Every structure is written in structure tokens, then in C-alpha cells.
Coordinates of C-alpha atoms and ligand atoms in Angstrom, one line a residue:
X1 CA 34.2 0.8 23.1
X2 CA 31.1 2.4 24.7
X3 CA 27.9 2.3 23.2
X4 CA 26.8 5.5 21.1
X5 CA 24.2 7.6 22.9
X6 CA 21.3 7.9 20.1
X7 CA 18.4 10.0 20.3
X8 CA 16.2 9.1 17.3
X9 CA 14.1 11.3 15.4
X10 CA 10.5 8.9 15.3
X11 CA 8.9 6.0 16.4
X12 CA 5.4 4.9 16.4
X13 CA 5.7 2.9 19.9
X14 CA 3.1 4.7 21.6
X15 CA 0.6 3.8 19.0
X16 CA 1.8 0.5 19.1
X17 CA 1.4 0.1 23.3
X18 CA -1.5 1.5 23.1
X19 CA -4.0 0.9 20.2
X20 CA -6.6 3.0 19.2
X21 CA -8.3 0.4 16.6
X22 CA -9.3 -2.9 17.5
X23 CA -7.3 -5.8 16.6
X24 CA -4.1 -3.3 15.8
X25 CA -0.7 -4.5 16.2
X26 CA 1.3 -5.6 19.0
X27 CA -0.8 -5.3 22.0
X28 CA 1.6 -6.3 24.6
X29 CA 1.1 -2.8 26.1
X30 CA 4.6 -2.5 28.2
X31 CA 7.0 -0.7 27.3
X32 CA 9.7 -2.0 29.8
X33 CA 9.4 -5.9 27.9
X34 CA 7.9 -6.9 24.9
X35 CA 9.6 -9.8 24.9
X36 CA 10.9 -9.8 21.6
X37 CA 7.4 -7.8 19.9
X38 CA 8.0 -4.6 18.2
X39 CA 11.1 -2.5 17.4
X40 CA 11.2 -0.6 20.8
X41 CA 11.4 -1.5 24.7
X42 CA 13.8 -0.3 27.0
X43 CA 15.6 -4.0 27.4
X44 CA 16.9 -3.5 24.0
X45 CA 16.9 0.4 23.8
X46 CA 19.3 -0.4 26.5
X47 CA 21.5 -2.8 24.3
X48 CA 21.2 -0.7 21.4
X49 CA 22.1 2.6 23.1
X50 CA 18.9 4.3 22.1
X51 CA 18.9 6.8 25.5
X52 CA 16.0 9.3 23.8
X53 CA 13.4 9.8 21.0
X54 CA 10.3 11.3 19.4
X55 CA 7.3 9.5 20.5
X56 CA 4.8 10.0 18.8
X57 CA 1.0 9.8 18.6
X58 CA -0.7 9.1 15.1
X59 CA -4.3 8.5 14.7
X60 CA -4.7 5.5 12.5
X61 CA -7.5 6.6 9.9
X62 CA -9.4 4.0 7.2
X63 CA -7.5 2.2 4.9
X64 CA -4.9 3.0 2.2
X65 CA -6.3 3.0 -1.0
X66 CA -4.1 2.8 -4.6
X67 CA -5.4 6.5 -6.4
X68 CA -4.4 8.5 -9.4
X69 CA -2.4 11.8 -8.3
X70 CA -1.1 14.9 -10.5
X71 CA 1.9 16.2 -9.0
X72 CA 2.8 19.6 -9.7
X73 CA 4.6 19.2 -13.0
X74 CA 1.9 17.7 -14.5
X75 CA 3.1 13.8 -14.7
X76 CA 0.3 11.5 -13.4
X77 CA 1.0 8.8 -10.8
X78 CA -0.4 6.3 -8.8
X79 CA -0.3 6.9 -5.0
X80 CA -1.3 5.3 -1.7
X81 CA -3.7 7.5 0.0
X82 CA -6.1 7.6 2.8
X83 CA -8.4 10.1 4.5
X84 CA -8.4 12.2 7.6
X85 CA -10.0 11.3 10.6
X86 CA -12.6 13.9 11.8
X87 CA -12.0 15.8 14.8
X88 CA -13.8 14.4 17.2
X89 CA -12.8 11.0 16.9
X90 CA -8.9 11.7 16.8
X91 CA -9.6 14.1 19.6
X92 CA -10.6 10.9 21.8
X93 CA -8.4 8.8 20.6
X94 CA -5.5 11.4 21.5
X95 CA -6.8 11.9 24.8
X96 CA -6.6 7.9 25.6
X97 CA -3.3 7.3 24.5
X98 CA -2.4 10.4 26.7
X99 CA -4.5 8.7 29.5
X100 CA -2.3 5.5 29.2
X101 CA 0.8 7.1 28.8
X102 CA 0.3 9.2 31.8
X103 CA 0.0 6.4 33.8
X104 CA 2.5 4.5 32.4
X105 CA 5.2 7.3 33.3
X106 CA 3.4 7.5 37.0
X107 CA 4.2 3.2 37.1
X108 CA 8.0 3.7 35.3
X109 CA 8.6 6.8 35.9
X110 CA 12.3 5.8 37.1
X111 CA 12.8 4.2 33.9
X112 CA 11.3 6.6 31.3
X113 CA 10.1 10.2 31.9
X114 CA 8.8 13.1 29.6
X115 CA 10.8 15.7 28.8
X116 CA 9.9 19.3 28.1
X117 CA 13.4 20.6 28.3
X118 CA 16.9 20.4 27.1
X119 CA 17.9 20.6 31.0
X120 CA 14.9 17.7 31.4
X121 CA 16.1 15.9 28.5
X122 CA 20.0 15.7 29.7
X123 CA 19.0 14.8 32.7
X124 CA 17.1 12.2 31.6
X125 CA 19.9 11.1 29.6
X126 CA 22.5 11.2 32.7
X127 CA 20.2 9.2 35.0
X128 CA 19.7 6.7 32.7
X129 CA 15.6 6.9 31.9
X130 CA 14.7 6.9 28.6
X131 CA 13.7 10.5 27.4
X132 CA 10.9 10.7 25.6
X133 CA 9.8 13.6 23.8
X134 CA 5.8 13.6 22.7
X135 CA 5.0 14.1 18.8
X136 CA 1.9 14.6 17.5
X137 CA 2.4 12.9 14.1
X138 CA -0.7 14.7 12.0
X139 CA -3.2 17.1 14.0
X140 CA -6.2 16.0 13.5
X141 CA -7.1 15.7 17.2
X142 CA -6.5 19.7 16.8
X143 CA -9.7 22.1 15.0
X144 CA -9.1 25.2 13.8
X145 CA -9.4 26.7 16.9
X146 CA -6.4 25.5 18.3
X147 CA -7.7 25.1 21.6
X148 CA -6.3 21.7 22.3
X149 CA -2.3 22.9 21.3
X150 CA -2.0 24.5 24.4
X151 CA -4.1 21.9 26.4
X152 CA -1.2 19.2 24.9
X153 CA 1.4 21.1 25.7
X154 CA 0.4 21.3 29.3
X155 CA 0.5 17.5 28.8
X156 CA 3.9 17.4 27.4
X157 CA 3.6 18.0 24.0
X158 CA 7.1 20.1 22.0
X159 CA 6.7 18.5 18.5
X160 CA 4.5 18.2 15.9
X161 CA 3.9 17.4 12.1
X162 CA 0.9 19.2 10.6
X163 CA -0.1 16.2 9.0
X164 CA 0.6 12.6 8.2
X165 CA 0.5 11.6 4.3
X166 CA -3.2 12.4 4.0
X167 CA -4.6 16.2 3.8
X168 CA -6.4 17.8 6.8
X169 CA -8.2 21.3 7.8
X170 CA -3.8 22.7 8.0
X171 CA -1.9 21.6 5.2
X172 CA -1.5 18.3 2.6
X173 CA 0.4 15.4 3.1
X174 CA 2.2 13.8 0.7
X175 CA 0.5 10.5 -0.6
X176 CA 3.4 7.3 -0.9
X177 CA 4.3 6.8 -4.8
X178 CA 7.5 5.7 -6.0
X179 CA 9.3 6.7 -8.4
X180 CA 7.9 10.0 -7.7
X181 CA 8.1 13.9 -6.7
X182 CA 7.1 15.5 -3.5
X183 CA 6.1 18.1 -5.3
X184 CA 2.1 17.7 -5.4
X185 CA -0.7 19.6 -4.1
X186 CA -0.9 22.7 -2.4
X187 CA 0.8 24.8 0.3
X188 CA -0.6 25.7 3.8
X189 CA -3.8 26.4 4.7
X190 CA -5.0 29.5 6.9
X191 CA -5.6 27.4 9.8
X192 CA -2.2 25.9 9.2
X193 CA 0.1 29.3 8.9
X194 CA -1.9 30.2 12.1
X195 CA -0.7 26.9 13.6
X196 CA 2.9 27.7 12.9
X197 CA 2.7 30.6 14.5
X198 CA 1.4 29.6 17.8
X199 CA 3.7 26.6 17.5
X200 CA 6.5 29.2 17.1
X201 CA 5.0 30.9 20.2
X202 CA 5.1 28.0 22.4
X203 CA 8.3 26.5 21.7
X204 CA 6.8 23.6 19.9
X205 CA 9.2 22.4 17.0
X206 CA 7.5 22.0 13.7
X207 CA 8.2 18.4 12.0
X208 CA 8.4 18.9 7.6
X209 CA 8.3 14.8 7.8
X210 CA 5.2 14.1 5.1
X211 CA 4.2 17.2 4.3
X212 CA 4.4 18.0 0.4
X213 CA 6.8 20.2 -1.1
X214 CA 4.4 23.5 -1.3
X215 CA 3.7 23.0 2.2
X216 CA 7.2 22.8 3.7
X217 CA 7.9 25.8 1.7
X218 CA 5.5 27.8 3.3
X219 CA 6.9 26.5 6.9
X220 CA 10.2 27.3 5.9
X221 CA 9.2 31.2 4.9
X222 CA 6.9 31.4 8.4
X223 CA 9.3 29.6 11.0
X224 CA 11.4 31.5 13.1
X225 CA 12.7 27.9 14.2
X226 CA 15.4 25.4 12.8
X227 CA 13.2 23.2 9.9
X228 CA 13.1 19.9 10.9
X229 CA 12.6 16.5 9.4
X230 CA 12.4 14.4 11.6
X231 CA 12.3 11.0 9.7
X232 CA 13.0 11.3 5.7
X233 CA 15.3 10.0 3.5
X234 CA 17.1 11.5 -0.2
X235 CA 15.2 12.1 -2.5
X236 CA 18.7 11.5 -5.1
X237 CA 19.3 8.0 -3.6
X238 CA 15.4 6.9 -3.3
X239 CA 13.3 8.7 -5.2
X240 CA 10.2 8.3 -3.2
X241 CA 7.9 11.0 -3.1
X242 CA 8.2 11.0 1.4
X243 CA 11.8 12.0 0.6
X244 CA 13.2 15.1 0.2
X245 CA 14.5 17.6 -2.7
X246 CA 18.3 18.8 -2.8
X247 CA 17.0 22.2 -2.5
X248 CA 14.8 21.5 0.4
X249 CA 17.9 20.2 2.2
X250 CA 19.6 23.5 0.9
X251 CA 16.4 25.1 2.8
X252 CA 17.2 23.0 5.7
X253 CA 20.7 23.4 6.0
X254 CA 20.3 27.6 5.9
X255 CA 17.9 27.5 8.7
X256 CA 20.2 25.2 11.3
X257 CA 18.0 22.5 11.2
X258 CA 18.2 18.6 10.7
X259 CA 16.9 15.8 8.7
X260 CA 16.5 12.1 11.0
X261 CA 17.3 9.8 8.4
X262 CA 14.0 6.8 7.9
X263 CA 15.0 3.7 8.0
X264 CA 12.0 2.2 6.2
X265 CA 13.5 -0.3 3.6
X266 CA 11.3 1.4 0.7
X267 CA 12.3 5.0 1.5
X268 CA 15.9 3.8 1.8
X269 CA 16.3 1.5 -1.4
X270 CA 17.3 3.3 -4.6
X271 CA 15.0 0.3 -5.9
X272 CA 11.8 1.8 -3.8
X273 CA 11.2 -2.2 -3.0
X274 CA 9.7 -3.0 0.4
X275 CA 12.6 -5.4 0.7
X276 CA 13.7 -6.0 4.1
X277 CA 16.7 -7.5 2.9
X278 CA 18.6 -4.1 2.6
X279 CA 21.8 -3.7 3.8
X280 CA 23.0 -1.3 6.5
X281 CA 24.9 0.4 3.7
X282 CA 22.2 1.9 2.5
X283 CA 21.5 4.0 5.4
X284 CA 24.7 5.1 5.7
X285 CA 24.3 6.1 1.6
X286 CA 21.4 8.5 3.1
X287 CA 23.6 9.9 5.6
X288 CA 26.7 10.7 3.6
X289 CA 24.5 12.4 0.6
X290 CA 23.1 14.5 3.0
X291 CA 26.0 15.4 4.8
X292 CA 28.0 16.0 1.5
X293 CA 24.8 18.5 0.9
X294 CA 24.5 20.1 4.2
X295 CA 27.0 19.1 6.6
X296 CA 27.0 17.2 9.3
X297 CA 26.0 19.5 11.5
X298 CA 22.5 18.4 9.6
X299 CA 21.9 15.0 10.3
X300 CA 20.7 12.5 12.5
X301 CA 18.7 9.3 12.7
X302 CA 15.1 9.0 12.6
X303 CA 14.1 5.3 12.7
X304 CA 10.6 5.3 12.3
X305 CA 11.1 1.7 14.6
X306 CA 7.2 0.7 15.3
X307 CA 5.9 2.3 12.4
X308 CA 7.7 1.1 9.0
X309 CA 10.0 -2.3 7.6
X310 CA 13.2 -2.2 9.2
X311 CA 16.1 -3.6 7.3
X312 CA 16.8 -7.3 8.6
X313 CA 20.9 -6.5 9.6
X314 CA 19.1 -4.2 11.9
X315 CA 16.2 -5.8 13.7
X316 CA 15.2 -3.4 15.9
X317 CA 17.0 -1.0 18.1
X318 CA 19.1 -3.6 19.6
X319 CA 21.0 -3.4 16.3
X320 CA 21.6 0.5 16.1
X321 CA 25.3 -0.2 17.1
X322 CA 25.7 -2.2 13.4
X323 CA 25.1 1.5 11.8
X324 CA 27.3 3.1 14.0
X325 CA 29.9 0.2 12.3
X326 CA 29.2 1.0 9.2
X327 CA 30.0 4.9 9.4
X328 CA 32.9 3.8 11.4
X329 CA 34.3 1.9 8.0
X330 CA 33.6 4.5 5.9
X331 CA 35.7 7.1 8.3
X332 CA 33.0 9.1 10.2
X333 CA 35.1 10.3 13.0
X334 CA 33.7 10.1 17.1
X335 CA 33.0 14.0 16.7
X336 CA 30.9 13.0 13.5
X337 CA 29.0 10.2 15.0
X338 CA 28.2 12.1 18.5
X339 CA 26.9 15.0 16.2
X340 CA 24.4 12.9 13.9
X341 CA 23.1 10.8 17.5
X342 CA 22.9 13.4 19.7
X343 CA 24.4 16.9 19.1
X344 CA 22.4 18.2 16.2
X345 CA 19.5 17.0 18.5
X346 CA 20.2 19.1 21.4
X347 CA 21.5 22.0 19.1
X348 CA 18.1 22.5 17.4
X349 CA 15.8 21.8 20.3
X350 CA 17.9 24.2 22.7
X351 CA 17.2 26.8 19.7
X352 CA 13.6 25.6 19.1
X353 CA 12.1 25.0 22.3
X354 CA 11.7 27.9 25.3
Ligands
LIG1 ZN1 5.8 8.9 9.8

């Protein structure tokens, strides 16, 4: 049996290739081998049949601290947290990762290119490069000018998140708690419906991943594009407050979106334990709750490889094929599985991206 052709919803490789903080992670800076470091190089994308992904680059900011939140409903938690980073910093910080990764695709090009297309991104795919497609996961290294979104998108750019799980000048992320709502803080800002709908202008699709519940909300009223989340779990099978609501799936669903299932062991455990020993099950228990609520024209994967605690029966991408087995058990046809790896993918980019 051929391996399954996956395009996954996140990973945090770029930020791990090339650090923006001293003394951060894996620093073997190739893409091609890291001999064993990391979730993500194209020796064992190859084994794993990972052919395409969101790449994205996240600004690392201070520490995560342990504050008291109010959600919504009035119930008072305890949350990890951290700040934004100000504009000009994350501003450099994007442009040197862009820097790198520029030249990187100039040195590899034959093995990994940049997509801005569906046509570029099947192409890709036939020719065997790795596609990647460039994220921006939080925009800080925008201001409220916007000036910079169409300077990245001349560099590639076709998705975003408005924010990682911290609040900036465009909307509020939602802080890590467990058990816990996503329902806390605010909606959108000005600056952030304004960004919607120049991202709707440009073809850029909008990423719901870490935003809180008021904030995807108002995305979902402004879009005119699919709602996408790109890596997030349920909400009913972990209740962590980065995974989503059975009406915000019901949201999803109605607009021909996706969600990218997370495979980070504490948004995937109905315990909420950062236990690596989780079985694959468990992510195939994310899959069939949401396509029991939406269909299956609504999911994918969305690893979050490079930036979160893999399960240990997966590894790293080498071991995509074992969740593919699982589904396979449980009686997800080819037509199913080709859907949640690839099909929903190209579906919602084809309509989101022009
Ligand atoms: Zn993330």
C-alpha cells in the first residue's frame, strides 16, 4: 500500500531552523537532515508521506507566566499567559527568518519550494518537493497600518492567525487553562476587522487557531472565506480552553471550512495531562467527534510537529502512517482518508486564495 499524501495544517519548523532568541531549540538549521532533531526534515517527511504544510513564523515573546483569568461566564481560572512582543522587534525578527528561508529555498529549491497557488502547490506535490505554504502564526511583526501584509505577501505569505495565545494591537488570544472555556475576553479589535478585510482582499486565509471565542465570532460574521483552524482539537473530548466549541465547529462546518486536528498530547488527552504517553487513538477520537459534527468534508490534520509534545507512538512525521492505521481499523474508507490529508486542503485554499 502507498503512503498517504498529507498536507498538515501547522508546524513551528521554521522557528525551529532558524531561531530568533539565543540559546532556542534545535539549532541544526537544515531542513534537508536533522539527523534525528526535531519533528520535521524532509528524510522523514519523506517516510512519513508528509508532501505539504503550513510553515509558519511565530515570534517567541518573554516567558509564560501562571495568572488569574475570568472567562466570560464569570468562573475564575488559572491560565498560562505571556505578552506581545512590540512591533519593531517582531518586525526584525520576521524579516530574518524570511532572510534565511529565502536562501534556503534559493540552496533546496529542488527539494522544497513555496507555494502561492493551488496550481504551485500540486505541482509541488507531483514533483515531489515539499510544499510549503508561509503562516504567520500571531502579527505582531504587522502595525496597524498594515503596510507590511502586502510586503509579506510579495514574499510568499497566504495564511495567517491574528494572534498567538497572547493579545495584540488585532484581537485576543486565548491564554492555555485546562479544564477550561474558550470563551474569555473580547472580540476583534478595529485594527483587526480592518485586517480581515484586506486579508479577504488578498487571498490570504484567515487561521481561528488561538484566538478566543468572541474573536472567531467576529471572523466568522466578516469573512467571505472558508473559517479555518488550522491546528485545534474538541473541545467535548479535551476540554482545553485552545480547543474548540460544538457550535463553533457548527460555524465552521456552514462556512466550508476545516479544522487540522493538534496533535499536542495536552490538547488531545481528555485528562489535559502533558503526557506523551498517549495513544494514537486519541487522535483518531478528535477526528471522528468532529466528523460526526461536521462531516468529513471538515477535517484534516494539523500536527503542530516543532512546536508542541507529540504522542510517543508517533515520534515525529515519520510515524504519520500509524494514524492513518488507526482510522483504517476503525473503518475510514480511502475516499475518507484522502479527504482529511489532502482534499479538504485543496478545497478551501482553491476557494480561499486568488
Ligand atoms: Zn500554535
Amino acid at each position: 500500500m502507498s503512503t498517504l499524501q498529507i498536507l498538515d495544517g501547522h508546524n513551528d519548523t521554521l522557528t525551529n531552523i532558524f531561531p530568533t532568541q539565543d540559546g532556542r531549540r534545535d539549532e541544526s538549521k537544515s531542513i534537508i537532515d536533522r539527523h534525528g532533531k526535531g519533528h520535521i526534515d524532509l528524510v522523514r517527511a519523506d517516510r512519513g508521506g508528509l508532501c505539504a504544510g503550513f510553515f509558519a513564523i511565530f515570534i517567541p515573546g518573554g516567558a509564560m507566566d501562571r495568572r488569574m483569568i475570568t472567562a466570560n461566564d464569570g468562573t475564575h481560572v488559572e491560565a498560562g499567559c505571556s505578552d506581545p512582543v512590540p512591533y519593531d522587534i517582531a518586525r526584525l525578527k520576521c524579516d530574518s527568518v524570511l532572510d534565511r528561508m529565502e536562501s534556503m529555498l534559493e540552496q533546496h529549491g529542488d527539494r522544497i519550494r513555496l507555494v502561492r497557488s493551488v496550481d504551485e502547490l500540486r505541482g509541488s506535490i507531483d514533483d515531489g518537493a515539499m510544499a510549503m505554504i508561509l503562516h504567520h502564526e500571531g502579527v505582531e511583526m504587522f502595525d496597524e497600518s498594515l503596510d507590511d501584509l502586502e510586503k509579506d505577501y510579495a514574499r510568499g505569505l497566504r495564511s495567517l492567525g491574528p494572534v498567538w495565545s497572547r493579545s495584540n494591537a488585532f484581537a485576543h488570544g486565548v491564554p492555555f487553562a485546562f479544564p477550561c472555556t474558550p470563551d474569555i475576553g473580547p472580540g476583534l479589535t478595529g485594527a483587526g476587522r480592518e485586517l480581515v478585510r484586506r486579508c479577504n482582499e488578498l487571498g490570504i486565509m484567515l487561521d481561528v487557531s488561538h484566538l478566543n471565542y468572541r474573536g472567531f465570532m467576529d471572523i466568522a460574521d466578516l469573512t467571505d472565506a472558508p473559517v479555518v483552524a488550522t491546528h485545534c482539537g474538541a473541545h467535548a473530548v479535551c476540554a482545553s480552553s485552545r480547543n474548540l466549541l460544538d457550535d463553533q465547529f457548527d460555524v465552521i462546518r456552514d462556512s466550508g471550512g476545516l479544522v487540522g486536528v493538534n496533535f499536542h498530547v495536552g490538547f488531545l488527552r481528555p485528562d489535559g495531562a502533558t503526557d506523551p504517553e498517549t495513544p494514537l487513538d486519541v487522535i483518531a477520537d478528535h477526528l471522528d467527534y468532529m466528523v460526526d459534527r461536521m462531516g468529513i468534508e471538515h477535517v484534516a490534520l494539523g500536527s503542530d510537529f516543532d512546536g508542541a509534545t507529540m504522542p510517543t507512538p508517533l515520534g515525529d512525521c515519520a510515524g504519520l502512517p500509524g494514524i492513518v492505521e488507526v482510522l483504517r481499523t476503525r473503518g475510514w474508507t480511502d475516499d475518507a482518508l484522502h479527504a482529511m490529508a489532502l482534499g479538504n486542503w485543496l478545497r478551501v485554499l482553491g476557494d480561499t486564495w486568488h
